[in-house]
mmCIF file of C-alpha atoms in Angstrom:
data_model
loop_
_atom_site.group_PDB
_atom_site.id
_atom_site.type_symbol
_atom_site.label_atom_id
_atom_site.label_comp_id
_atom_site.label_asym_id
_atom_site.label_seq_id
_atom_site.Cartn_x
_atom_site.Cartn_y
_atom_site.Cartn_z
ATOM 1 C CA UNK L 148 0.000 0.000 0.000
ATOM 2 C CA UNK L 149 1.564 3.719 -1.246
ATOM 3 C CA UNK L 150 1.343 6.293 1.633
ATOM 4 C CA UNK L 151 -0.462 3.578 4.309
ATOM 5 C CA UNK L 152 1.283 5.960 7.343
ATOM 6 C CA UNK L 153 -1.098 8.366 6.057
ATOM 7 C CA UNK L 154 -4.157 6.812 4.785
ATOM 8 C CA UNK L 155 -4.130 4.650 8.577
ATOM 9 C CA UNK L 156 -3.936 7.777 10.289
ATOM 10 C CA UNK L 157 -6.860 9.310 8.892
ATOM 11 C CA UNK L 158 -8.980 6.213 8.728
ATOM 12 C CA UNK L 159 -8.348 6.170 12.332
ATOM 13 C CA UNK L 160 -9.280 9.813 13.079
ATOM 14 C CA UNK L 161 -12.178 9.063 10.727
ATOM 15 C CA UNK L 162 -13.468 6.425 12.659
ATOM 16 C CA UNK L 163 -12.811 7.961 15.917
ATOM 17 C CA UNK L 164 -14.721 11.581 14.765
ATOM 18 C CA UNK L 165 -17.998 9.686 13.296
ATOM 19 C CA UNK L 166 -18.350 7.412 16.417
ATOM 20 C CA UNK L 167 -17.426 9.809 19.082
ATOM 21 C CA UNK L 168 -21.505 10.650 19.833
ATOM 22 C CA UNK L 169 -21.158 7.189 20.855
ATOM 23 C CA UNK L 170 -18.174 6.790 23.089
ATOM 24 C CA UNK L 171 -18.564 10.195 24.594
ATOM 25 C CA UNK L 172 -22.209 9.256 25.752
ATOM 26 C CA UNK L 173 -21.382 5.958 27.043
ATOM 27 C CA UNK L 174 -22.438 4.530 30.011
ATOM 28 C CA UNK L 175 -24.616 8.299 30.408
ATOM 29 C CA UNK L 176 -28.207 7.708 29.886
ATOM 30 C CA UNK L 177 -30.527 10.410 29.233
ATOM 31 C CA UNK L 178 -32.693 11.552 31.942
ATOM 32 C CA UNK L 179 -36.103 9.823 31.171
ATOM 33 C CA UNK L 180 -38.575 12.673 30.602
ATOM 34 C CA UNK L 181 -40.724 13.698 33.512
ATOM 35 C CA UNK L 182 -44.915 14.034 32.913
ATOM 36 C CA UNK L 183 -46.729 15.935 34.921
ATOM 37 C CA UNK L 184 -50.186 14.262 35.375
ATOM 38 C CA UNK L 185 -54.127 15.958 35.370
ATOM 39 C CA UNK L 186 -54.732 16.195 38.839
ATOM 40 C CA UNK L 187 -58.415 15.871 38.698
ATOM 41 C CA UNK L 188 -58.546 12.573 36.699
ATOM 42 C CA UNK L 189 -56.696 9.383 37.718
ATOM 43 C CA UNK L 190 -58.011 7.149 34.431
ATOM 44 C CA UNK L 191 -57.462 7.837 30.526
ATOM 45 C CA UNK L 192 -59.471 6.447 28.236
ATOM 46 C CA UNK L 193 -57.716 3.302 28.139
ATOM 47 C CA UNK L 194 -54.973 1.541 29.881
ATOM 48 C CA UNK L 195 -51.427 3.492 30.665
ATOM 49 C CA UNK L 196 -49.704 0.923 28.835
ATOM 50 C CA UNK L 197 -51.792 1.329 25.852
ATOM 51 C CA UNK L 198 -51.821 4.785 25.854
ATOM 52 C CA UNK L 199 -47.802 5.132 26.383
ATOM 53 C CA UNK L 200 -47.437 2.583 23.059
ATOM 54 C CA UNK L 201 -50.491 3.786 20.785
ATOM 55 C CA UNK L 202 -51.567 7.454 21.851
ATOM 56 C CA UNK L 203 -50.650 8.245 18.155
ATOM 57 C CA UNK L 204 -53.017 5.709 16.620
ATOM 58 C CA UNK L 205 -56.052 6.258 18.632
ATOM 59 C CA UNK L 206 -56.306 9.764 18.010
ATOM 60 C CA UNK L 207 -55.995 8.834 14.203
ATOM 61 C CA UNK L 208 -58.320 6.900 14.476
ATOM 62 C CA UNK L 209 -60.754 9.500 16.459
ATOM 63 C CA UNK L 210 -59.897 12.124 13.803
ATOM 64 C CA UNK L 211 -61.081 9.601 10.978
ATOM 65 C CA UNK L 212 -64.056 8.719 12.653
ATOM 66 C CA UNK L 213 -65.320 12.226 13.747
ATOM 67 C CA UNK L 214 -64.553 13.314 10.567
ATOM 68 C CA UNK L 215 -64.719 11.194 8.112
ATOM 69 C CA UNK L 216 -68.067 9.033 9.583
ATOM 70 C CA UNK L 217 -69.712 11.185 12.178
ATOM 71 C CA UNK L 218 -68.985 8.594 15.178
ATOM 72 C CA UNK L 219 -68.413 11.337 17.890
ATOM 73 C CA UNK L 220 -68.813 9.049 21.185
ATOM 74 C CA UNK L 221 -65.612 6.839 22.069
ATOM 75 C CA UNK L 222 -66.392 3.679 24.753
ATOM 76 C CA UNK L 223 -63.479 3.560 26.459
ATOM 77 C CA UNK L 224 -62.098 1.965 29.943
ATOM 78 C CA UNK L 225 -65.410 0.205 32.108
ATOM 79 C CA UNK L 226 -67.286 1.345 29.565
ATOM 80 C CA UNK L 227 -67.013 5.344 30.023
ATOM 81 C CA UNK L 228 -68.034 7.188 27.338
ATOM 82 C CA UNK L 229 -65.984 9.857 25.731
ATOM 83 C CA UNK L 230 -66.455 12.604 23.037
ATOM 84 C CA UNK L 231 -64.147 12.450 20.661
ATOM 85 C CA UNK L 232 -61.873 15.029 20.847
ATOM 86 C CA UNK L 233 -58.307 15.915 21.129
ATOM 87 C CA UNK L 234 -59.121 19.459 21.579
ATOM 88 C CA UNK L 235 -62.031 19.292 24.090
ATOM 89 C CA UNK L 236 -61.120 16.235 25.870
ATOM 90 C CA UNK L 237 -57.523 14.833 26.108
ATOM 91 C CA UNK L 238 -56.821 18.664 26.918
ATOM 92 C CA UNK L 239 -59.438 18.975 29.203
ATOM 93 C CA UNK L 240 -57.525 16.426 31.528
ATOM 94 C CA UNK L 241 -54.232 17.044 29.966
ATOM 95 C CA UNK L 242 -54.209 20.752 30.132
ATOM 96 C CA UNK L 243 -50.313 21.547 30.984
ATOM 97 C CA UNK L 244 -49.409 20.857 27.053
ATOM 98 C CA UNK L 245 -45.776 21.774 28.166
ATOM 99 C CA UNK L 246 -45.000 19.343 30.511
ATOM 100 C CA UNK L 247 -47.141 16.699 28.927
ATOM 101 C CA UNK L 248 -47.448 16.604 25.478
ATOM 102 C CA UNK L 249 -44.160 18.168 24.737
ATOM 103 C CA UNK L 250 -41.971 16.566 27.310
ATOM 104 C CA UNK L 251 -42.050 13.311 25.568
ATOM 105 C CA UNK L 252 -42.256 14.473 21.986
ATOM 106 C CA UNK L 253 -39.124 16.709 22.362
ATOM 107 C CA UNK L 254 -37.579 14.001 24.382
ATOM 108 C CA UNK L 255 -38.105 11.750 21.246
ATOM 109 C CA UNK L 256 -37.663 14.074 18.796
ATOM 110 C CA UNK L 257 -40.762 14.355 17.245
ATOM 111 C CA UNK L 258 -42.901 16.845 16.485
ATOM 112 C CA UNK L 259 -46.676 16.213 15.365
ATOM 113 C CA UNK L 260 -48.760 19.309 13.854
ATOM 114 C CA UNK L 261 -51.671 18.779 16.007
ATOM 115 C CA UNK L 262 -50.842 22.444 17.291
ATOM 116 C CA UNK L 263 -51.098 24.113 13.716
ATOM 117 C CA UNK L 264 -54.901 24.146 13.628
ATOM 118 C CA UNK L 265 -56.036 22.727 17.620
ATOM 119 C CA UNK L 266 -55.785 24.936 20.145
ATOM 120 C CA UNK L 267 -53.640 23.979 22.560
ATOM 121 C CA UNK L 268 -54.791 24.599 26.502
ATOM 122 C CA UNK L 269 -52.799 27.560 26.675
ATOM 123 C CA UNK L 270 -54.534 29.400 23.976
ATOM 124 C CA UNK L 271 -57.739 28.419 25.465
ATOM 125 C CA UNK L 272 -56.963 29.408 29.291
ATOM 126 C CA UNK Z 75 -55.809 -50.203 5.106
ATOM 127 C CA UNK Z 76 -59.265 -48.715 3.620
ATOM 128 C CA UNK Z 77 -60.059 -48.060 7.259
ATOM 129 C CA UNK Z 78 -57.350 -46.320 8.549
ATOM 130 C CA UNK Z 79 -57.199 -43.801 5.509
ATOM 131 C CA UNK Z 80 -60.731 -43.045 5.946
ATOM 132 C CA UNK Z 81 -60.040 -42.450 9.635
ATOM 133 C CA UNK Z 82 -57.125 -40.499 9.361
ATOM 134 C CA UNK Z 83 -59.225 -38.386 6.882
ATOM 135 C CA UNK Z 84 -61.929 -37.502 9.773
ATOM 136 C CA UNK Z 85 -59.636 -36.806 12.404
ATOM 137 C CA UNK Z 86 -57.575 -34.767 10.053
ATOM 138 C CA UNK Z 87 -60.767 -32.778 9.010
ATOM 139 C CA UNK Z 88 -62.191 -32.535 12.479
ATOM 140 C CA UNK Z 89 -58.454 -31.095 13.659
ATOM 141 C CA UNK Z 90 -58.350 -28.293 10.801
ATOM 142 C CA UNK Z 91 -61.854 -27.573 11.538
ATOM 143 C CA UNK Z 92 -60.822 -27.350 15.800
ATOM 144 C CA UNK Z 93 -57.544 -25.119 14.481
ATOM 145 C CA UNK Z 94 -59.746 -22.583 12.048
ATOM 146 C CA UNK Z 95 -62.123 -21.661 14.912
ATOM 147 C CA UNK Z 96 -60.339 -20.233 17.094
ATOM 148 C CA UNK Z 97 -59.009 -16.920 14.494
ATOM 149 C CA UNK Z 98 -62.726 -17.230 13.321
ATOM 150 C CA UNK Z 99 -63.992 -16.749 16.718
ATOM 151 C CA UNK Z 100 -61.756 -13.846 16.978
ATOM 152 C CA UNK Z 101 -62.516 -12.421 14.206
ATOM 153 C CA UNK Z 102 -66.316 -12.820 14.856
ATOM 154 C CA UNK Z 103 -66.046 -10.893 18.474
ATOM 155 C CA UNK Z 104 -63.544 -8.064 17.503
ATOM 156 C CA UNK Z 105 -66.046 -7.122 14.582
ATOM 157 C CA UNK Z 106 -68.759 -7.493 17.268
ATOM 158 C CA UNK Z 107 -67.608 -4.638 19.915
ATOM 159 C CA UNK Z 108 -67.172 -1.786 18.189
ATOM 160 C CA UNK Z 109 -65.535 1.770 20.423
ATOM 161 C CA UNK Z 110 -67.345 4.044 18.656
ATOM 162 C CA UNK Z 111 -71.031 5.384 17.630
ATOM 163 C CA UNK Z 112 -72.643 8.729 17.459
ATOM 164 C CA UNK Z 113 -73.794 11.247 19.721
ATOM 165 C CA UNK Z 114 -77.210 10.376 20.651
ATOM 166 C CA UNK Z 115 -78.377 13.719 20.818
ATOM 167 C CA UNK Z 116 -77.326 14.193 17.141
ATOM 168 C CA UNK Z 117 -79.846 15.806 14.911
ATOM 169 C CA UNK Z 118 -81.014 13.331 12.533
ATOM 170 C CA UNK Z 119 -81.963 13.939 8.412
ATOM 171 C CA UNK Z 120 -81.242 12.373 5.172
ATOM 172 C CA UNK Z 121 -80.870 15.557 3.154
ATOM 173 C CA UNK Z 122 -79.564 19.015 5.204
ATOM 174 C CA UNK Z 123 -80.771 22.276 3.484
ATOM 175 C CA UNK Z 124 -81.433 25.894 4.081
ATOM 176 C CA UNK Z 125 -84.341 28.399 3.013
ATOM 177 C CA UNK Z 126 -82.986 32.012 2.948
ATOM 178 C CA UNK Z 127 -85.876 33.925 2.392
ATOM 179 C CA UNK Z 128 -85.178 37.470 0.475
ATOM 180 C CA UNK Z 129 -88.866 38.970 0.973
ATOM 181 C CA UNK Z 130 -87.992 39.583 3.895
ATOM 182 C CA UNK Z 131 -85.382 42.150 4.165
ATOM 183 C CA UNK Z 132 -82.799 42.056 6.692
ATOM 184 C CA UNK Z 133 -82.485 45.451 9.340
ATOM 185 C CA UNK Z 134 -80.097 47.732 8.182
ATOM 186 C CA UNK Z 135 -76.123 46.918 9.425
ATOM 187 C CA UNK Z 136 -77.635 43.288 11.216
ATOM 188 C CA UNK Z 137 -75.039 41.185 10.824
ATOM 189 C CA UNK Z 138 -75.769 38.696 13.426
ATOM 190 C CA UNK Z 139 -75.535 35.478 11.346
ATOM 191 C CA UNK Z 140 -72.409 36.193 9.683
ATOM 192 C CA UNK Z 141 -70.273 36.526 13.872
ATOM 193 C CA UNK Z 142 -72.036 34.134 15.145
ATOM 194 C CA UNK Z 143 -71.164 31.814 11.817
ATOM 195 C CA UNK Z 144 -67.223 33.576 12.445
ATOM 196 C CA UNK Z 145 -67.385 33.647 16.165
ATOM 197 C CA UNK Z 146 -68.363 29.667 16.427
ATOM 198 C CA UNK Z 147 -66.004 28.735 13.902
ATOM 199 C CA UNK Z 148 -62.874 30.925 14.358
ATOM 200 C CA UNK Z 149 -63.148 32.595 10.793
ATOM 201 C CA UNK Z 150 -60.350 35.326 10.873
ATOM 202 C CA UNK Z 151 -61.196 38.970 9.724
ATOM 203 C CA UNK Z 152 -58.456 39.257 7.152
ATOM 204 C CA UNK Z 153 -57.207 43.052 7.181
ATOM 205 C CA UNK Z 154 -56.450 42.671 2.865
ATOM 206 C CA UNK Z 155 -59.025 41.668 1.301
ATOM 207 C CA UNK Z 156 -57.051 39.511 -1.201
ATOM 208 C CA UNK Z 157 -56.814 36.977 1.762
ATOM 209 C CA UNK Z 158 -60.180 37.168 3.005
ATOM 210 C CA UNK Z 159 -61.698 34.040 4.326
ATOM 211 C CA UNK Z 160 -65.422 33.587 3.912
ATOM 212 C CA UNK Z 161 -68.009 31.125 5.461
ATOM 213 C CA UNK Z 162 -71.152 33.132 5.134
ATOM 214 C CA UNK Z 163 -71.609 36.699 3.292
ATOM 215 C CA UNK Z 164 -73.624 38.952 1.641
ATOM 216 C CA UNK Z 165 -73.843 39.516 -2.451
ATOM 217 C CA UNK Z 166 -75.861 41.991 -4.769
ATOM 218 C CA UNK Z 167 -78.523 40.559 -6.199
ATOM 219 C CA UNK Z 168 -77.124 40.570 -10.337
ATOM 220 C CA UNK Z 169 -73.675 39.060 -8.444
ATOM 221 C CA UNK Z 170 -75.954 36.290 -6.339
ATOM 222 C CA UNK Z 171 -77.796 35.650 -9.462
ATOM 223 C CA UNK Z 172 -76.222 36.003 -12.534
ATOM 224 C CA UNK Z 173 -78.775 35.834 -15.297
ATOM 225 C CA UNK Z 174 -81.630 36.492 -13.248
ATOM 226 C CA UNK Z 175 -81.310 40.442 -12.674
ATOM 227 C CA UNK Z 176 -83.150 42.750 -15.188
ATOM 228 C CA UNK Z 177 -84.551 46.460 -14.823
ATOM 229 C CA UNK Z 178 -87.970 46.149 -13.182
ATOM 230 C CA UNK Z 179 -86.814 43.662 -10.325
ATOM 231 C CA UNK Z 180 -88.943 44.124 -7.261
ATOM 232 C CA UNK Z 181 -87.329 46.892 -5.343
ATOM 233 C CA UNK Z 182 -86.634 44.774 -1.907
ATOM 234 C CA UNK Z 183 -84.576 42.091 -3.950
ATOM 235 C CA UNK Z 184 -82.859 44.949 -5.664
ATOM 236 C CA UNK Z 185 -81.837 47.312 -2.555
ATOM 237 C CA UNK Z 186 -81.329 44.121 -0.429
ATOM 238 C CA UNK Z 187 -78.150 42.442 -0.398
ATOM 239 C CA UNK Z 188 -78.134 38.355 -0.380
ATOM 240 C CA UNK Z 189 -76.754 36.299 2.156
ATOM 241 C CA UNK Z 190 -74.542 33.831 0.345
ATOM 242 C CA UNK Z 191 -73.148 30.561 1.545
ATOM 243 C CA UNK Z 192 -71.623 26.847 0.895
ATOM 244 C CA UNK Z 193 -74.634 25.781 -1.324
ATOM 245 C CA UNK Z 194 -73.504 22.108 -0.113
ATOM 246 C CA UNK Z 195 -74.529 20.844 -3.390
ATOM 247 C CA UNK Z 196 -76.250 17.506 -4.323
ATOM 248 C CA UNK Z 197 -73.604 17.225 -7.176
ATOM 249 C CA UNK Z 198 -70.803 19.431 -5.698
ATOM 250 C CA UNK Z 199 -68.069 19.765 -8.122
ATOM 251 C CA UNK Z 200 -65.565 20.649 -5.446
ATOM 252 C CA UNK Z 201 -65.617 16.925 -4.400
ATOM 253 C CA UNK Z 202 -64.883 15.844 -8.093
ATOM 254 C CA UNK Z 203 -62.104 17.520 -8.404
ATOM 255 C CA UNK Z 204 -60.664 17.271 -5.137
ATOM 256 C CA UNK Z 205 -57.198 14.981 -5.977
ATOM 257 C CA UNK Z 206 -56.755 13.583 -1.771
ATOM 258 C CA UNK Z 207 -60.455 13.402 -1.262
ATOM 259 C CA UNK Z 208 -59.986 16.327 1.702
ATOM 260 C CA UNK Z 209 -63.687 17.286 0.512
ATOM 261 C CA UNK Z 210 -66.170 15.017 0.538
ATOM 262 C CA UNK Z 211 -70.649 14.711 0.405
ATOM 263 C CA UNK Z 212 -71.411 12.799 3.725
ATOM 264 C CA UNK Z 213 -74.732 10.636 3.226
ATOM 265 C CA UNK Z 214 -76.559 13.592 5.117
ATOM 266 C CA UNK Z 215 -75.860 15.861 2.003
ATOM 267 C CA UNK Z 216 -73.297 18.030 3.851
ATOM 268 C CA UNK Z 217 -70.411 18.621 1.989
ATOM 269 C CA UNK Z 218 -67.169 18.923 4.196
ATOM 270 C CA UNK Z 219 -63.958 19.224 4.326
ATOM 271 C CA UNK Z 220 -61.069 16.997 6.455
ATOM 272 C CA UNK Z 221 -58.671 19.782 6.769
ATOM 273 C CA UNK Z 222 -55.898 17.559 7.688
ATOM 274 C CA UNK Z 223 -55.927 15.716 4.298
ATOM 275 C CA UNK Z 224 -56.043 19.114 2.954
ATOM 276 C CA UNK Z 225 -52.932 19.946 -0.008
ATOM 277 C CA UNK Z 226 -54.008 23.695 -0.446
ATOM 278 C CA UNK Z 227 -53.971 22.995 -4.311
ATOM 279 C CA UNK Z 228 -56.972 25.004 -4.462
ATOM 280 C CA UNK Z 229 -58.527 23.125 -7.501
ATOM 281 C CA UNK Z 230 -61.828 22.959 -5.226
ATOM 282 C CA UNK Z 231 -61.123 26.928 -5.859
ATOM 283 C CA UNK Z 232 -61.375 26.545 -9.518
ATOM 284 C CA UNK Z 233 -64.080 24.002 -9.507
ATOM 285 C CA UNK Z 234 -66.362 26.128 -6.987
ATOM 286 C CA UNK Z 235 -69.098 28.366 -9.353
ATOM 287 C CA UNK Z 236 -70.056 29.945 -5.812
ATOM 288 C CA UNK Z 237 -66.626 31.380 -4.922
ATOM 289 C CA UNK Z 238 -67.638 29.477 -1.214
ATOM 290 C CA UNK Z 239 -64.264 28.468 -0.732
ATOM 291 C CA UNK Z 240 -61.248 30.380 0.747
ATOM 292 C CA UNK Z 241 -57.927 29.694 0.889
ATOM 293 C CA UNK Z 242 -55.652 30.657 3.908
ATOM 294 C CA UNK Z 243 -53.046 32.476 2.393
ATOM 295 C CA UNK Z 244 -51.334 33.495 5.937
ATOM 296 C CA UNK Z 245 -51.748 32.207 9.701
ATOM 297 C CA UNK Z 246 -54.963 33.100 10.050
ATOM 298 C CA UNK Z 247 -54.432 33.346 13.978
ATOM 299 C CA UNK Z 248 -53.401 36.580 14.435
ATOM 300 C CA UNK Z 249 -56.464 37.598 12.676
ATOM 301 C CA UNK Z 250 -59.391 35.877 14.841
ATOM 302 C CA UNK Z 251 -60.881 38.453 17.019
ATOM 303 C CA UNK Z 252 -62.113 36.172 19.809
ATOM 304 C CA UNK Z 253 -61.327 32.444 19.865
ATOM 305 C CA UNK Z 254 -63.992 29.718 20.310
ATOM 306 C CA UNK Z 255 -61.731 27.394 22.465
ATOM 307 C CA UNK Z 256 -64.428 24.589 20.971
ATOM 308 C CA UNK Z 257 -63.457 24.629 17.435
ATOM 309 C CA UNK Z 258 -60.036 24.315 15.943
ATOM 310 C CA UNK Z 259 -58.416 27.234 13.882
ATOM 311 C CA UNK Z 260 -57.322 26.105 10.645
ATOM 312 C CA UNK Z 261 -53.909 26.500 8.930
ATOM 313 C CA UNK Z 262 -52.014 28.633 6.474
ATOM 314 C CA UNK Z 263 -52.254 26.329 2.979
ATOM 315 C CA UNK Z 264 -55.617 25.070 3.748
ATOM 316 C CA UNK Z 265 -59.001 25.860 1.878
ATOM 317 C CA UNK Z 266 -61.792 25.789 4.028
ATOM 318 C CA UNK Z 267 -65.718 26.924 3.612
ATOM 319 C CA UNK Z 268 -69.034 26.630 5.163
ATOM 320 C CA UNK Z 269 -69.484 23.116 6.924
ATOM 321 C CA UNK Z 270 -73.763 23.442 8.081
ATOM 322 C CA UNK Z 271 -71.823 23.729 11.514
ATOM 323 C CA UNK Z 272 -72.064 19.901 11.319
ATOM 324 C CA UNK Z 273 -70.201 19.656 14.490
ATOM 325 C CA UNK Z 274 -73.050 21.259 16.348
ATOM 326 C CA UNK Z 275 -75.538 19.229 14.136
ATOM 327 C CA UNK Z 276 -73.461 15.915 15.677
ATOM 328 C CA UNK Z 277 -74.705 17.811 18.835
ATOM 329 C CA UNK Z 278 -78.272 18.374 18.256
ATOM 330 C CA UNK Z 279 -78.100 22.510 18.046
ATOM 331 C CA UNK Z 280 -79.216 24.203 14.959
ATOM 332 C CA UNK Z 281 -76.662 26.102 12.910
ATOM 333 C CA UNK Z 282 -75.351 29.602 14.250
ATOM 334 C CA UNK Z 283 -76.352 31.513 11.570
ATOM 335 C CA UNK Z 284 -80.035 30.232 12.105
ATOM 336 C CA UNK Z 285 -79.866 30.401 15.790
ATOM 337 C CA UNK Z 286 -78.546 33.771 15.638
ATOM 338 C CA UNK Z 287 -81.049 35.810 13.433
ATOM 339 C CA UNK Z 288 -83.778 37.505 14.872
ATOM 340 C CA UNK Z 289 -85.362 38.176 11.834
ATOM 341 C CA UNK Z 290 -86.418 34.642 10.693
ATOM 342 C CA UNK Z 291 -84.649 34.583 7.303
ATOM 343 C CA UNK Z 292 -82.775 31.524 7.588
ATOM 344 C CA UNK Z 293 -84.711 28.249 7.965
ATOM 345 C CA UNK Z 294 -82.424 24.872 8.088
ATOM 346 C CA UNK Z 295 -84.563 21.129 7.972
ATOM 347 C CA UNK Z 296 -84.025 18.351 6.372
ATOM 348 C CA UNK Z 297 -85.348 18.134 2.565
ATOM 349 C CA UNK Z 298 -86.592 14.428 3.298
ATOM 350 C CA UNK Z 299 -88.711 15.115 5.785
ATOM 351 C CA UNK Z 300 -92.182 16.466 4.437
ATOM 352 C CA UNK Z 301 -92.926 18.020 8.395
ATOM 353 C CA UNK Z 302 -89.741 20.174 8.056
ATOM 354 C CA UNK Z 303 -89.799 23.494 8.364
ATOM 355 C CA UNK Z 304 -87.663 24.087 4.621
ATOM 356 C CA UNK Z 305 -90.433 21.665 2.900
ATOM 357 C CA UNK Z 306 -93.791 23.306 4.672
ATOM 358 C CA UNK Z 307 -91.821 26.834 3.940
ATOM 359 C CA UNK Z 308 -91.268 25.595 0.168
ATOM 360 C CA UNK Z 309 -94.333 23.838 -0.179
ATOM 361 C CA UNK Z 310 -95.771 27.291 0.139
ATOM 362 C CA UNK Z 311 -93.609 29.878 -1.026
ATOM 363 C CA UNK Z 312 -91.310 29.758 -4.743
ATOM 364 C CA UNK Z 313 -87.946 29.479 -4.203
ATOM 365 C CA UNK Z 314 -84.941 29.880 -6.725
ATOM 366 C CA UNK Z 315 -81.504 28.661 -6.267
ATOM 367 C CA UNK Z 316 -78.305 29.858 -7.401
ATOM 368 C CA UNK Z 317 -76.528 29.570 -11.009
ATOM 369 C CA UNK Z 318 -79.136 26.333 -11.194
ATOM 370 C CA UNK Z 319 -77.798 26.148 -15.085
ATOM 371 C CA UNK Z 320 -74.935 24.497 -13.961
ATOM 372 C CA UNK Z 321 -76.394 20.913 -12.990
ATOM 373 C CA UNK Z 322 -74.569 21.466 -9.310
ATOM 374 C CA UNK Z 323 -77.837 21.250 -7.945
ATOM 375 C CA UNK Z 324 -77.114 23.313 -4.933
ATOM 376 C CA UNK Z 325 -79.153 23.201 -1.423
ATOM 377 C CA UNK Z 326 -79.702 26.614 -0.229
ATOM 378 C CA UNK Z 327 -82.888 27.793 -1.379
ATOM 379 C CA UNK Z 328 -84.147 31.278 -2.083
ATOM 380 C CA UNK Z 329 -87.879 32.635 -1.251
ATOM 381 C CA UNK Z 330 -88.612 35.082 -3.617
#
């Protein structure tokens, strides 16, 4: 190999610059975020676990059936009945969007465009 | 030999059989339970229309239908009128009628100007030429928009002989005098128009702009329904409709 001083060198430095996020946060994990909870309501509208893992996917699927078929009452936990809305009532309960909503979504590095056209409880106080 | 075939046959059958209920059975009680159904206090009708009658004249400066339509649904008051948004307004009578004006109109429909609206057609072009299907006739005859699914193309815009459609050049935030923390605001890049406040329909209320004027001028029923109050009001009275030419066969009628 011509010049392998040199090309060794860099592929070293190269290596060591594109994995150093890794080996510089090693053995650190990120502080889990923190949620503040409603005060005023200890049960969503289904499990914790459930609503941890598929938040996302039930309020698509509340948006598609307000919308799209005119189904406005949800049956949730024990049989509660909710109206569906992300608006009017997961911000009813959840009404600190900053140390909710965000919390996780920042932690995760998403961020959904709910906000663009709801109003979030902010706004509405 | 015989035997044992023919036995191995059953018990084979009767073992797929055993296996296939079970996902069958599933299937059967997770179509069963469904989450979700409508408000019961919804207002029920087969065919949602309105009866604007222009005999009888609104008072001068009332314009109680159009903030409680913009009020309820968080319609911004655009400060250039290029990027006005527009749910429910008023129109001459030669611009609300093309075709229809002539020299020795009756003097009320002349003076008066005509409240204009979503016509929520029975044959609405805007859902033809919608490309995501963001507008769309429910079975109720409303025609409504899903604003998320909304591209802003604006070809519902185009296809629109009403002008009933608006699109939101800016953030129409800033612009929204009070805020109905009820109703969502919509976006800049999104059309959006008159919806026979179906939201408060899904709740059995009546639609602001009917519940709002004092006058009487706006009836709202259901077309379907012979005990209405828009089919005993046009059973009675002659109504015209707008740009009717066009085969869009539009649901806000006219008393004249």
């Amino acid at each position: 190999m011509y010049n392998a001083e040199k090309i060794i060198i860099g592929l070293v430095v190269f290596v060591a610059l594109m994995t150093f996020p890794f080996w510089y946060n090693a053995g650190r994990a990120a502080v889990a975020p923190e949620l503040v909870l409603p005060e005023k309501e200890r049960e969503c509208v289904e499990s914790t676990p459930f609503m941890r893992a598929k938040h996302m996917e039930l309020i698509d699927d509340w948006r598609h059936a307000v919308v799209r078929e005119g189904q406005r009452i949800y049956v949730g936990l024990g049989g509660k009945k909710f109206d569906m809305s992300l608006q009017n009532t997961c911000m009813s309960c959840h009404n600190q969007k900053d140390k909710f909503c965000d919390r996780c979504h920042t932690y995760v590095a998403v961020s959904p465009n709910c906000w663009s056209c709801h109003l979030e409880p902010k706004e509405m106080r | 030999m015989e035997r044992s075939r023919r036995s191995f046959l059953k018990i084979a059958g009767i073992s797929v059989l055993g296996v296939g209920a079970k996902p069958l059975a599933d299937a059967l009680a997770a179509g069963q339970g469904s989450k979700t159904g409508p408000d019961p206090r919804a207002l029920p009708a087969k065919r949602w229309a309105m009866v604007v009658d222009l005999k009888k004249p609104c008072p001068d400066n009332c314009r109680d239908c159009f903030e409680a339509c913009h009020k309820t649904h968080n319609v911004p008051s655009m400060p250039n009128p290029k990027d006005e948004v527009k749910w429910i307004w008023s129109e001459s009578f030669p611009h609300a009628f093309p075709g229809q004006e002539h020299d020795f109109l009756d003097e009320a429909l002349k003076k008066h100007p005509v409240i204009v609206l979503c016509n929520h057609c029975d044959n609405p072009p805007c859902v033809r030429v919608c490309p995501t299907k963001a507008t769309f006739k429910r079975e109720d005859g409303i025609v409504m928009m899903d604003y998320h699914r909304c591209i802003g193309c604006r070809f519902c815009m185009a296809g629109c002989p009403f002008g009933a459609r608006s699109l939101n050049w800016r953030d129409p935030r800033p612009f929204i005098k009070e805020v109905n923390k009820e109703f969502p605001t919509r976006t800049r890049g999104v059309v959006e128009k008159c919806n026979f406040c179906e939201e408060r329909l899904a709740k059995g209320k009546r639609p602001a702009c009917v519940e709002a004027c004092k006058e009487k001028v706006l009836f709202f029923g259901d077309l379907e329904d012979a005990e209405s109050e828009v089919r005993k009001i046009l059973k009675v009275r002659t109504a015209i409709r707008r740009k009717p030419q066009l085969g869009t066969m539009p649901q806000v009628y006219y008393l004249v």
